mmCIF file of C-alpha atoms in Angstrom:
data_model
loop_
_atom_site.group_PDB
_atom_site.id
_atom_site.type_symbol
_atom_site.label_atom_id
_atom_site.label_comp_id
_atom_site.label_asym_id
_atom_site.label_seq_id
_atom_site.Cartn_x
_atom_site.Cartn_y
_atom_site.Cartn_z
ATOM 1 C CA UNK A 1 88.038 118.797 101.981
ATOM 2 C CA UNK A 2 86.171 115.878 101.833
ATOM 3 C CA UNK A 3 85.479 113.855 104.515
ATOM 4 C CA UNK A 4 83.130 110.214 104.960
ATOM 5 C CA UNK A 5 81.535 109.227 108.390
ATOM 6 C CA UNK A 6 79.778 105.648 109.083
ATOM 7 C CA UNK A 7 77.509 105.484 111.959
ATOM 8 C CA UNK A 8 77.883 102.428 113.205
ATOM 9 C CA UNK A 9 81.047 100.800 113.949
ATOM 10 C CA UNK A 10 79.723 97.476 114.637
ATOM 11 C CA UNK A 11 76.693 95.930 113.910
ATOM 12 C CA UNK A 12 74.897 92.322 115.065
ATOM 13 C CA UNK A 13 72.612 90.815 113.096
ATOM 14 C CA UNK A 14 70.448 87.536 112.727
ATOM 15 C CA UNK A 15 70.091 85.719 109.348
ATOM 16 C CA UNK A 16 67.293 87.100 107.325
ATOM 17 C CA UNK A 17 67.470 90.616 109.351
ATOM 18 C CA UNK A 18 67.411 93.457 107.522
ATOM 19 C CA UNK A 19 70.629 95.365 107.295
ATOM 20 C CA UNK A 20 70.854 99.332 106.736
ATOM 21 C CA UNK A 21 74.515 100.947 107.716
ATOM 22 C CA UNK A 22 74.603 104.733 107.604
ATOM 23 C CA UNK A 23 77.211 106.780 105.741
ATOM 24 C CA UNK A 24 77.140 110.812 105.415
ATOM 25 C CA UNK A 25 79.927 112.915 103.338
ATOM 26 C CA UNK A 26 80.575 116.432 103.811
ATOM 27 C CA UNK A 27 81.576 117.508 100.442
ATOM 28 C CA UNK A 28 79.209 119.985 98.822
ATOM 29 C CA UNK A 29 80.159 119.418 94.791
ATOM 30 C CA UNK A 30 79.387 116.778 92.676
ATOM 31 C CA UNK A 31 80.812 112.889 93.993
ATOM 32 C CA UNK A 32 81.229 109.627 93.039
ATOM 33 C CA UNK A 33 80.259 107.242 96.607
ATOM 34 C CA UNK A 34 81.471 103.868 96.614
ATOM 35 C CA UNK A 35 80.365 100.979 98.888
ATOM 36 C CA UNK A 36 83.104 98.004 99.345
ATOM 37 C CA UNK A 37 83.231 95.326 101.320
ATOM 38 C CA UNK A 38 86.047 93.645 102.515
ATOM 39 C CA UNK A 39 85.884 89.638 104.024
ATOM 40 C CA UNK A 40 87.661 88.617 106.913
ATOM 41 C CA UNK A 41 91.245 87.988 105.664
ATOM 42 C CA UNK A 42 90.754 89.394 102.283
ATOM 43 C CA UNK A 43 90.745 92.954 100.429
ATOM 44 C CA UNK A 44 88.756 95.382 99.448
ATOM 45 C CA UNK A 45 85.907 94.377 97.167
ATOM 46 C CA UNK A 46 83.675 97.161 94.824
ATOM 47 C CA UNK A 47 80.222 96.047 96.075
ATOM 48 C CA UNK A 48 78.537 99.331 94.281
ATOM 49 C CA UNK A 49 78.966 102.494 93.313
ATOM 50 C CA UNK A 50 77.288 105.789 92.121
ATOM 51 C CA UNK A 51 78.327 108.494 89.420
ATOM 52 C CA UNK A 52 75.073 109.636 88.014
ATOM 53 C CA UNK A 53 71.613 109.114 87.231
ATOM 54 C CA UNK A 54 69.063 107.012 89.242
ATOM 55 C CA UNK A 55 69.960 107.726 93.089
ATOM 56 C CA UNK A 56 69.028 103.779 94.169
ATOM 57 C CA UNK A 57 71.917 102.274 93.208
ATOM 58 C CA UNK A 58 71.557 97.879 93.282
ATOM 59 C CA UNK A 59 74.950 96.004 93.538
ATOM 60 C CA UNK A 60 76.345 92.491 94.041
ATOM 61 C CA UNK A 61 74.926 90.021 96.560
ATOM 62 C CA UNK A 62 71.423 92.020 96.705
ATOM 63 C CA UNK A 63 72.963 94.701 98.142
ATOM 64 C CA UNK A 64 71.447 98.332 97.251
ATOM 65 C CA UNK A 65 72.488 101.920 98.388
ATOM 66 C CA UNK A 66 70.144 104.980 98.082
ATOM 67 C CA UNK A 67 71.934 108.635 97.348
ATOM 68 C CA UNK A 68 69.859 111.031 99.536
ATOM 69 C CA UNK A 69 71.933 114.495 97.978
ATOM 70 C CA UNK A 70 69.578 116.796 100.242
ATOM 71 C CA UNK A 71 71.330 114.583 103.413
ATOM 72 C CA UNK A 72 74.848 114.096 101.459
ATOM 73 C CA UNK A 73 74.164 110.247 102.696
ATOM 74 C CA UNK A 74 73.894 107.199 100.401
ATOM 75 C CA UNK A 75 72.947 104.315 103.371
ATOM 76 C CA UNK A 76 73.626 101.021 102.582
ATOM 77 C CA UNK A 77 71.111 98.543 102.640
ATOM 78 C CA UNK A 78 70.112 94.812 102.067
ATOM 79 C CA UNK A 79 66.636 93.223 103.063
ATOM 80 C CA UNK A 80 67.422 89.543 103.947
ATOM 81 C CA UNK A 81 71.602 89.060 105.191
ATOM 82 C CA UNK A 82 73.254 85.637 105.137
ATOM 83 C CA UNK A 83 75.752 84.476 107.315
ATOM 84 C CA UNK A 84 78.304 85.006 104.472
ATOM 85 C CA UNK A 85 77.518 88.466 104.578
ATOM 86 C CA UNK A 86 80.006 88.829 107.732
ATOM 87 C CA UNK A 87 82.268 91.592 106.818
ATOM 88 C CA UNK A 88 83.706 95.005 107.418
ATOM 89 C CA UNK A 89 82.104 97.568 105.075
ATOM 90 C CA UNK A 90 83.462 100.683 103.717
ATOM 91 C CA UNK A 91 81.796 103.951 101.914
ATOM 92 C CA UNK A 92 84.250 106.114 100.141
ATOM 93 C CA UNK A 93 83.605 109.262 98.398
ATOM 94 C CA UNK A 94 85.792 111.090 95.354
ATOM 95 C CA UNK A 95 85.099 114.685 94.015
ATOM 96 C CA UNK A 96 86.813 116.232 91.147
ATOM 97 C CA UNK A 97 88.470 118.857 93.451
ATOM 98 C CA UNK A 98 90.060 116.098 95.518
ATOM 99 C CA UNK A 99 91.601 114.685 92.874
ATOM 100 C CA UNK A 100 90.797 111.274 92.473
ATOM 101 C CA UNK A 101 91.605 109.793 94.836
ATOM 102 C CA UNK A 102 89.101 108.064 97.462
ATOM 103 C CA UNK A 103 88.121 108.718 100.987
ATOM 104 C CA UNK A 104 87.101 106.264 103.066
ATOM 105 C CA UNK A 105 84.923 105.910 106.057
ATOM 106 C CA UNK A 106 85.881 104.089 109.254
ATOM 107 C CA UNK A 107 84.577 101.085 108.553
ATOM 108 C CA UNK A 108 81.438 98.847 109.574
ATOM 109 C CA UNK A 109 82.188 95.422 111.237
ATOM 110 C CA UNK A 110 79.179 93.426 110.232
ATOM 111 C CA UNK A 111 78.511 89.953 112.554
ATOM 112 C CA UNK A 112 75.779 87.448 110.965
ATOM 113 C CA UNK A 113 75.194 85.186 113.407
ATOM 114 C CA UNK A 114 73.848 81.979 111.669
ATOM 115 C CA UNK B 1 93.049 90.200 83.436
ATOM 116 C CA UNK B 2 94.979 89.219 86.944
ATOM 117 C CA UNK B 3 94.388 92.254 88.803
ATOM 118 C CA UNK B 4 96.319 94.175 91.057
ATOM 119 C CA UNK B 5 99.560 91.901 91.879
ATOM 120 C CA UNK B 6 101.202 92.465 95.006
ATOM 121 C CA UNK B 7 103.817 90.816 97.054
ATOM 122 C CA UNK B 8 105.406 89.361 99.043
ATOM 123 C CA UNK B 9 101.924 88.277 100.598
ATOM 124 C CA UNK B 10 103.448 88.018 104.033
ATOM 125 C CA UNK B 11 106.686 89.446 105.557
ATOM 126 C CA UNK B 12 107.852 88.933 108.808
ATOM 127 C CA UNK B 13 111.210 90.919 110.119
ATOM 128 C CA UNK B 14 113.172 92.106 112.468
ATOM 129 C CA UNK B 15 113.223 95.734 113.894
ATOM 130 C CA UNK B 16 115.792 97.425 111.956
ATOM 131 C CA UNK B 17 115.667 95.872 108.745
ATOM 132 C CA UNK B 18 114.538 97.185 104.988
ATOM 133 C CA UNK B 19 111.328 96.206 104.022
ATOM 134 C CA UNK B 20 110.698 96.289 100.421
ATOM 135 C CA UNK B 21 106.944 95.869 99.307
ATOM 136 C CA UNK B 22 106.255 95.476 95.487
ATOM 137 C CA UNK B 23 102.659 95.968 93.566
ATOM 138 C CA UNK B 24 101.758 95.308 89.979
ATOM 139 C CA UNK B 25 99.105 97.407 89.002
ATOM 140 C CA UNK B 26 96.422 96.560 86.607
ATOM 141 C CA UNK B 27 97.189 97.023 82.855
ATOM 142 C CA UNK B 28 96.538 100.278 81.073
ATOM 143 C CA UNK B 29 95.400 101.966 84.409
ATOM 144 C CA UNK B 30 97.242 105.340 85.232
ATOM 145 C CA UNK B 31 96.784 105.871 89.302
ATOM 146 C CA UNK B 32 98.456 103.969 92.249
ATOM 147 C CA UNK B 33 97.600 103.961 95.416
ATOM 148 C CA UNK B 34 98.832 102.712 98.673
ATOM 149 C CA UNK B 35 96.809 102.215 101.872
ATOM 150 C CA UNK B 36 97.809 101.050 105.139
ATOM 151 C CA UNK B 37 94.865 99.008 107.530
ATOM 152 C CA UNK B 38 95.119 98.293 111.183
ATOM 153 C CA UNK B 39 92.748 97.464 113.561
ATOM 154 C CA UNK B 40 93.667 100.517 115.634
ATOM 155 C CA UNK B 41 93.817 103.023 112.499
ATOM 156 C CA UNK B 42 91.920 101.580 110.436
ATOM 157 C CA UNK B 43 92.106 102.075 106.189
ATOM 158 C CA UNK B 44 94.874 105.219 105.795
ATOM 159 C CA UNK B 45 96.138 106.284 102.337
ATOM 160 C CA UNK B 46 99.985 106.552 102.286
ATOM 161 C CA UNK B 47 100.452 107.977 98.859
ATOM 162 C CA UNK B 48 99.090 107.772 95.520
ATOM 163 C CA UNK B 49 101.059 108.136 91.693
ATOM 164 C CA UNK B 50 99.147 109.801 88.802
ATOM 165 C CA UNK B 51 101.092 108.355 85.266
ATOM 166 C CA UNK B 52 103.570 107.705 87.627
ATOM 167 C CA UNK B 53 103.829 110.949 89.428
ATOM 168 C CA UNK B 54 103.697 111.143 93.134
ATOM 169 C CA UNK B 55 100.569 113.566 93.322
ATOM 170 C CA UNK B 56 99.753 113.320 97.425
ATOM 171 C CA UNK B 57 102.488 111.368 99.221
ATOM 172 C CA UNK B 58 101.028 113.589 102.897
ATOM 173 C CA UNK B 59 99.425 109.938 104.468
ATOM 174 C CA UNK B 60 103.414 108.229 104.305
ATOM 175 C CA UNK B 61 104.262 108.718 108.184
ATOM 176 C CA UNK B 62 107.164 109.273 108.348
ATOM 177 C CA UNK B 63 110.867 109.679 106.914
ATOM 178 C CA UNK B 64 111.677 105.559 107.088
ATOM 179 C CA UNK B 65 108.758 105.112 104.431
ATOM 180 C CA UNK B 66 109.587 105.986 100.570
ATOM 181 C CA UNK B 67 107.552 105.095 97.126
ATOM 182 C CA UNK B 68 108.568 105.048 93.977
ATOM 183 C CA UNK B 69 106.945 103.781 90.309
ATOM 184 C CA UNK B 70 109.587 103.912 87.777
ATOM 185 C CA UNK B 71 107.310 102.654 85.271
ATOM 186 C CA UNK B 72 103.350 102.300 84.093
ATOM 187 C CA UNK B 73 103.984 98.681 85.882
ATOM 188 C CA UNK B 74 105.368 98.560 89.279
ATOM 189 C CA UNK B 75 105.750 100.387 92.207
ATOM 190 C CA UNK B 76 107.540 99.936 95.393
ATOM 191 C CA UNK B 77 106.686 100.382 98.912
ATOM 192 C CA UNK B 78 109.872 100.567 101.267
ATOM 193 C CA UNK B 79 110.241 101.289 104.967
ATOM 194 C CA UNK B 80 113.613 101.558 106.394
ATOM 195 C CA UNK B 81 114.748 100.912 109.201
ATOM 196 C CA UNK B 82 111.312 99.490 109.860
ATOM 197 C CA UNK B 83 109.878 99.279 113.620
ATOM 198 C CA UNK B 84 107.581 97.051 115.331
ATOM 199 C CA UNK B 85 104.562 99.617 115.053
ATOM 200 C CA UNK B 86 104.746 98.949 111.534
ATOM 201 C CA UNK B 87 103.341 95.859 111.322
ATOM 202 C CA UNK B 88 100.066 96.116 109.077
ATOM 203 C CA UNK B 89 98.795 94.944 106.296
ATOM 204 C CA UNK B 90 99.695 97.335 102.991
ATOM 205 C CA UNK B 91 97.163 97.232 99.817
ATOM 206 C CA UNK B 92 97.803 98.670 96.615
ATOM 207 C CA UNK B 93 95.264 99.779 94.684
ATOM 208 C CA UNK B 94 95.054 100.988 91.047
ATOM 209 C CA UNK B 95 91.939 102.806 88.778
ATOM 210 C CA UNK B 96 91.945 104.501 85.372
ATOM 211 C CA UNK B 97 91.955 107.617 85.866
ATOM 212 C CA UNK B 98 88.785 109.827 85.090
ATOM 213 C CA UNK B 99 86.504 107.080 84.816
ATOM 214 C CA UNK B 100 84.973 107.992 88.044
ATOM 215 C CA UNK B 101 87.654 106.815 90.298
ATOM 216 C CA UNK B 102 86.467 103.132 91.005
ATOM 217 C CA UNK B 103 89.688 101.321 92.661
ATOM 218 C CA UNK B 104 90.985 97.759 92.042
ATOM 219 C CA UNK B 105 92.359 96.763 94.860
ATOM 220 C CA UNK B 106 95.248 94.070 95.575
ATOM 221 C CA UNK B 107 95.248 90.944 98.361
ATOM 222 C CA UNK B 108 97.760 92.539 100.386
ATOM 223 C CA UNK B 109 101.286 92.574 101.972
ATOM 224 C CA UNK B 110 100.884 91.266 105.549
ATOM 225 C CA UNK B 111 103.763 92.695 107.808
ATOM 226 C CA UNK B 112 105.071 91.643 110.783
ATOM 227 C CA UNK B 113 108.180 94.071 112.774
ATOM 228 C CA UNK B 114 109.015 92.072 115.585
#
Protein backbone atom coordinates (compact mmCIF):
# COMPACT_ATOMS: atom_id res chain seq x y z
CA UNK A 1 0.00 0.00 0.00
CA UNK A 2 0.90 3.31 -0.51
CA UNK A 3 1.33 5.63 1.97
CA UNK A 4 2.56 9.81 1.96
CA UNK A 5 4.24 11.45 5.08
CA UNK A 6 4.95 15.42 5.40
CA UNK A 7 7.44 16.43 7.90
CA UNK A 8 6.36 19.34 9.09
CA UNK A 9 2.99 20.05 10.24
CA UNK A 10 3.37 23.66 10.63
CA UNK A 11 5.70 25.94 9.41
CA UNK A 12 6.51 29.98 10.18
CA UNK A 13 7.97 31.93 7.85
CA UNK A 14 9.02 35.65 7.06
CA UNK A 15 8.39 37.24 3.61
CA UNK A 16 11.17 36.57 1.24
CA UNK A 17 12.29 33.30 3.38
CA UNK A 18 12.93 30.47 1.65
CA UNK A 19 10.40 27.72 1.96
CA UNK A 20 11.27 23.82 1.56
CA UNK A 21 8.40 21.31 3.12
CA UNK A 22 9.40 17.66 3.14
CA UNK A 23 7.27 14.83 1.75
CA UNK A 24 8.47 10.97 1.54
CA UNK A 25 6.16 8.02 -0.04
CA UNK A 26 6.63 4.50 0.63
CA UNK A 27 5.55 2.95 -2.51
CA UNK A 28 8.29 1.13 -4.39
CA UNK A 29 6.69 1.11 -8.25
CA UNK A 30 6.38 3.71 -10.54
CA UNK A 31 4.08 7.12 -9.15
CA UNK A 32 2.61 10.05 -10.13
CA UNK A 33 3.31 12.86 -6.82
CA UNK A 34 1.18 15.75 -6.74
CA UNK A 35 1.69 18.99 -4.74
CA UNK A 36 -1.71 21.09 -3.98
CA UNK A 37 -2.34 23.76 -2.09
CA UNK A 38 -5.34 24.66 -0.54
CA UNK A 39 -6.15 28.65 0.80
CA UNK A 40 -7.75 29.33 3.89
CA UNK A 41 -11.49 28.83 3.16
CA UNK A 42 -11.07 27.38 -0.21
CA UNK A 43 -10.27 23.84 -1.93
CA UNK A 44 -7.81 22.01 -3.12
CA UNK A 45 -5.70 23.61 -5.83
CA UNK A 46 -3.09 21.41 -8.39
CA UNK A 47 0.02 23.54 -7.69
CA UNK A 48 2.34 20.75 -9.62
CA UNK A 49 2.72 17.53 -10.41
CA UNK A 50 5.11 14.77 -11.74
CA UNK A 51 4.55 11.69 -14.17
CA UNK A 52 7.78 11.42 -16.00
CA UNK A 53 10.80 12.84 -17.31
CA UNK A 54 12.88 15.72 -15.76
CA UNK A 55 12.74 15.06 -11.80
CA UNK A 56 12.62 19.18 -10.99
CA UNK A 57 9.32 19.73 -11.56
CA UNK A 58 8.40 24.04 -11.68
CA UNK A 59 4.67 24.89 -10.98
CA UNK A 60 2.40 27.89 -10.39
CA UNK A 61 3.36 30.84 -8.18
CA UNK A 62 7.28 29.93 -8.50
CA UNK A 63 6.79 27.03 -6.76
CA UNK A 64 9.16 23.92 -7.76
CA UNK A 65 9.36 20.28 -6.37
CA UNK A 66 12.43 17.99 -6.92
CA UNK A 67 11.70 13.94 -7.27
CA UNK A 68 14.65 12.39 -5.34
CA UNK A 69 13.48 8.38 -6.47
CA UNK A 70 16.68 7.01 -4.51
CA UNK A 71 14.80 8.86 -1.18
CA UNK A 72 11.07 8.19 -2.61
CA UNK A 73 10.76 12.15 -1.61
CA UNK A 74 9.83 14.98 -4.01
CA UNK A 75 10.28 18.22 -1.30
CA UNK A 76 8.58 21.12 -2.08
CA UNK A 77 10.25 24.21 -2.47
CA UNK A 78 10.04 28.02 -3.30
CA UNK A 79 13.01 30.59 -2.88
CA UNK A 80 11.31 33.95 -2.00
CA UNK A 81 7.37 33.32 -0.17
CA UNK A 82 4.81 36.12 -0.09
CA UNK A 83 2.39 36.69 2.40
CA UNK A 84 -0.25 35.25 -0.02
CA UNK A 85 1.51 32.17 0.08
CA UNK A 86 -0.32 31.35 3.57
CA UNK A 87 -1.79 28.00 3.09
CA UNK A 88 -2.08 24.37 4.00
CA UNK A 89 -0.13 22.21 1.53
CA UNK A 90 -0.69 18.74 0.48
CA UNK A 91 1.60 15.96 -1.45
CA UNK A 92 -0.33 13.07 -2.77
CA UNK A 93 0.96 10.12 -4.49
CA UNK A 94 -0.99 7.53 -7.12
CA UNK A 95 0.54 4.19 -8.44
CA UNK A 96 -1.02 2.02 -10.97
CA UNK A 97 -1.52 -0.79 -8.37
CA UNK A 98 -3.56 1.54 -6.17
CA UNK A 99 -5.78 2.27 -8.60
CA UNK A 100 -6.06 5.73 -9.22
CA UNK A 101 -6.94 7.09 -6.81
CA UNK A 102 -4.72 9.64 -4.64
CA UNK A 103 -3.14 9.54 -1.28
CA UNK A 104 -2.61 12.33 0.55
CA UNK A 105 -0.25 13.50 3.17
CA UNK A 106 -1.26 15.20 6.42
CA UNK A 107 -0.99 18.39 5.44
CA UNK A 108 1.47 21.49 5.92
CA UNK A 109 -0.01 24.68 7.56
CA UNK A 110 2.13 27.37 6.07
CA UNK A 111 2.06 31.04 8.15
CA UNK A 112 3.71 34.10 6.10
CA UNK A 113 3.93 36.60 8.36
CA UNK A 114 4.05 39.93 6.34
CA UNK B 1 -15.50 24.60 -18.48
CA UNK B 2 -17.15 25.24 -14.75
CA UNK B 3 -15.47 22.64 -12.91
CA UNK B 4 -16.44 20.42 -10.34
CA UNK B 5 -20.06 21.74 -9.12
CA UNK B 6 -21.04 20.96 -5.76
CA UNK B 7 -23.73 21.95 -3.40
CA UNK B 8 -25.39 23.03 -1.25
CA UNK B 9 -22.20 25.16 -0.26
CA UNK B 10 -23.26 25.23 3.35
CA UNK B 11 -25.72 23.06 5.38
CA UNK B 12 -26.54 23.45 8.75
CA UNK B 13 -28.97 20.70 10.61
CA UNK B 14 -30.18 19.18 13.25
CA UNK B 15 -28.98 15.80 14.78
CA UNK B 16 -31.18 13.31 13.30
CA UNK B 17 -31.94 14.60 10.06
CA UNK B 18 -30.99 13.39 6.22
CA UNK B 19 -28.36 15.17 4.76
CA UNK B 20 -28.21 15.01 1.11
CA UNK B 21 -24.93 16.39 -0.56
CA UNK B 22 -24.89 16.69 -4.45
CA UNK B 23 -21.60 17.09 -6.86
CA UNK B 24 -21.41 17.72 -10.56
CA UNK B 25 -18.41 16.39 -11.86
CA UNK B 26 -16.44 17.79 -14.65
CA UNK B 27 -17.52 16.86 -18.23
CA UNK B 28 -16.20 13.80 -19.99
CA UNK B 29 -14.19 12.75 -16.80
CA UNK B 30 -14.85 9.06 -15.61
CA UNK B 31 -13.72 8.98 -11.64
CA UNK B 32 -15.47 10.54 -8.54
CA UNK B 33 -14.24 11.01 -5.54
CA UNK B 34 -15.34 12.09 -2.17
CA UNK B 35 -13.14 13.37 0.68
CA UNK B 36 -13.99 14.44 4.02
CA UNK B 37 -11.48 17.40 5.88
CA UNK B 38 -11.44 18.27 9.51
CA UNK B 39 -9.12 19.91 11.48
CA UNK B 40 -8.83 16.88 13.76
CA UNK B 41 -8.66 14.21 10.76
CA UNK B 42 -7.56 15.98 8.40
CA UNK B 43 -8.15 15.15 4.24
CA UNK B 44 -9.91 11.33 4.36
CA UNK B 45 -11.26 9.70 1.16
CA UNK B 46 -14.84 8.36 1.69
CA UNK B 47 -15.32 6.61 -1.59
CA UNK B 48 -14.53 6.95 -5.10
CA UNK B 49 -16.80 5.77 -8.58
CA UNK B 50 -14.88 4.51 -11.67
CA UNK B 51 -17.62 5.09 -14.92
CA UNK B 52 -19.84 5.18 -12.24
CA UNK B 53 -18.91 2.14 -10.32
CA UNK B 54 -18.23 2.26 -6.67
CA UNK B 55 -14.54 0.84 -6.87
CA UNK B 56 -13.30 1.60 -2.94
CA UNK B 57 -16.22 2.82 -0.82
CA UNK B 58 -13.70 1.37 2.66
CA UNK B 59 -13.03 5.43 3.87
CA UNK B 60 -17.33 5.93 4.24
CA UNK B 61 -17.48 5.50 8.22
CA UNK B 62 -20.05 4.16 8.82
CA UNK B 63 -23.63 2.62 7.97
CA UNK B 64 -25.57 6.35 8.13
CA UNK B 65 -23.28 7.41 5.06
CA UNK B 66 -24.33 6.06 1.39
CA UNK B 67 -23.11 7.24 -2.34
CA UNK B 68 -24.51 6.77 -5.31
CA UNK B 69 -23.82 8.17 -9.21
CA UNK B 70 -26.62 7.12 -11.32
CA UNK B 71 -25.16 8.79 -14.17
CA UNK B 72 -21.67 10.16 -15.93
CA UNK B 73 -23.08 13.57 -14.18
CA UNK B 74 -23.98 13.54 -10.62
CA UNK B 75 -23.42 11.89 -7.62
CA UNK B 76 -24.83 12.05 -4.22
CA UNK B 77 -23.42 12.12 -0.85
CA UNK B 78 -26.08 11.21 1.95
CA UNK B 79 -25.73 10.68 5.69
CA UNK B 80 -28.66 9.58 7.61
CA UNK B 81 -29.55 10.07 10.53
CA UNK B 82 -26.62 12.45 10.63
CA UNK B 83 -24.82 13.33 14.13
CA UNK B 84 -23.06 16.24 15.41
CA UNK B 85 -19.49 14.61 14.77
CA UNK B 86 -20.33 14.95 11.30
CA UNK B 87 -19.92 18.29 10.79
CA UNK B 88 -17.04 18.80 8.09
CA UNK B 89 -16.54 20.08 5.12
CA UNK B 90 -17.14 17.30 2.06
CA UNK B 91 -15.19 17.89 -1.46
CA UNK B 92 -15.81 16.10 -4.48
CA UNK B 93 -13.33 15.62 -6.73
CA UNK B 94 -13.27 14.26 -10.32
CA UNK B 95 -10.09 13.24 -12.97
CA UNK B 96 -10.05 11.37 -16.28
CA UNK B 97 -9.09 8.42 -15.70
CA UNK B 98 -5.55 7.15 -16.86
CA UNK B 99 -4.22 10.40 -17.56
CA UNK B 100 -2.08 10.20 -14.56
CA UNK B 101 -4.66 10.73 -11.98
CA UNK B 102 -4.51 14.64 -11.57
CA UNK B 103 -7.87 15.58 -9.51
CA UNK B 104 -10.21 18.57 -10.04
CA UNK B 105 -11.43 19.34 -7.08
CA UNK B 106 -14.86 21.15 -6.03
CA UNK B 107 -15.40 24.34 -3.37
CA UNK B 108 -17.04 22.25 -0.95
CA UNK B 109 -20.17 21.33 1.14
CA UNK B 110 -19.69 22.96 4.57
CA UNK B 111 -21.71 20.94 7.28
CA UNK B 112 -22.86 21.79 10.38
CA UNK B 113 -24.83 18.73 12.88
CA UNK B 114 -25.83 20.61 15.72
Amino acid sequence: AQSVSQHNHHVILSEAASLELGCNYSYGGTVNLFWYVQYPGQHLQLLLKYFSGDPLVKGIKGFEAEFIKSKFSFNLRKPSVQWSDTAEYFCAVSSKAAGNKLTFGGGTRVLVKP
Amino acid sequence: DAGVIQSPRHEVTEMGQEVTLRCKPISGHNSLFWYRQTMMRGLELLIYFNNNVPIDDSGMPEDRFSAKMPNASFSTLKIQPSEPRDSAVYFCASSLRDTNNEQFFGPGTRLTVL
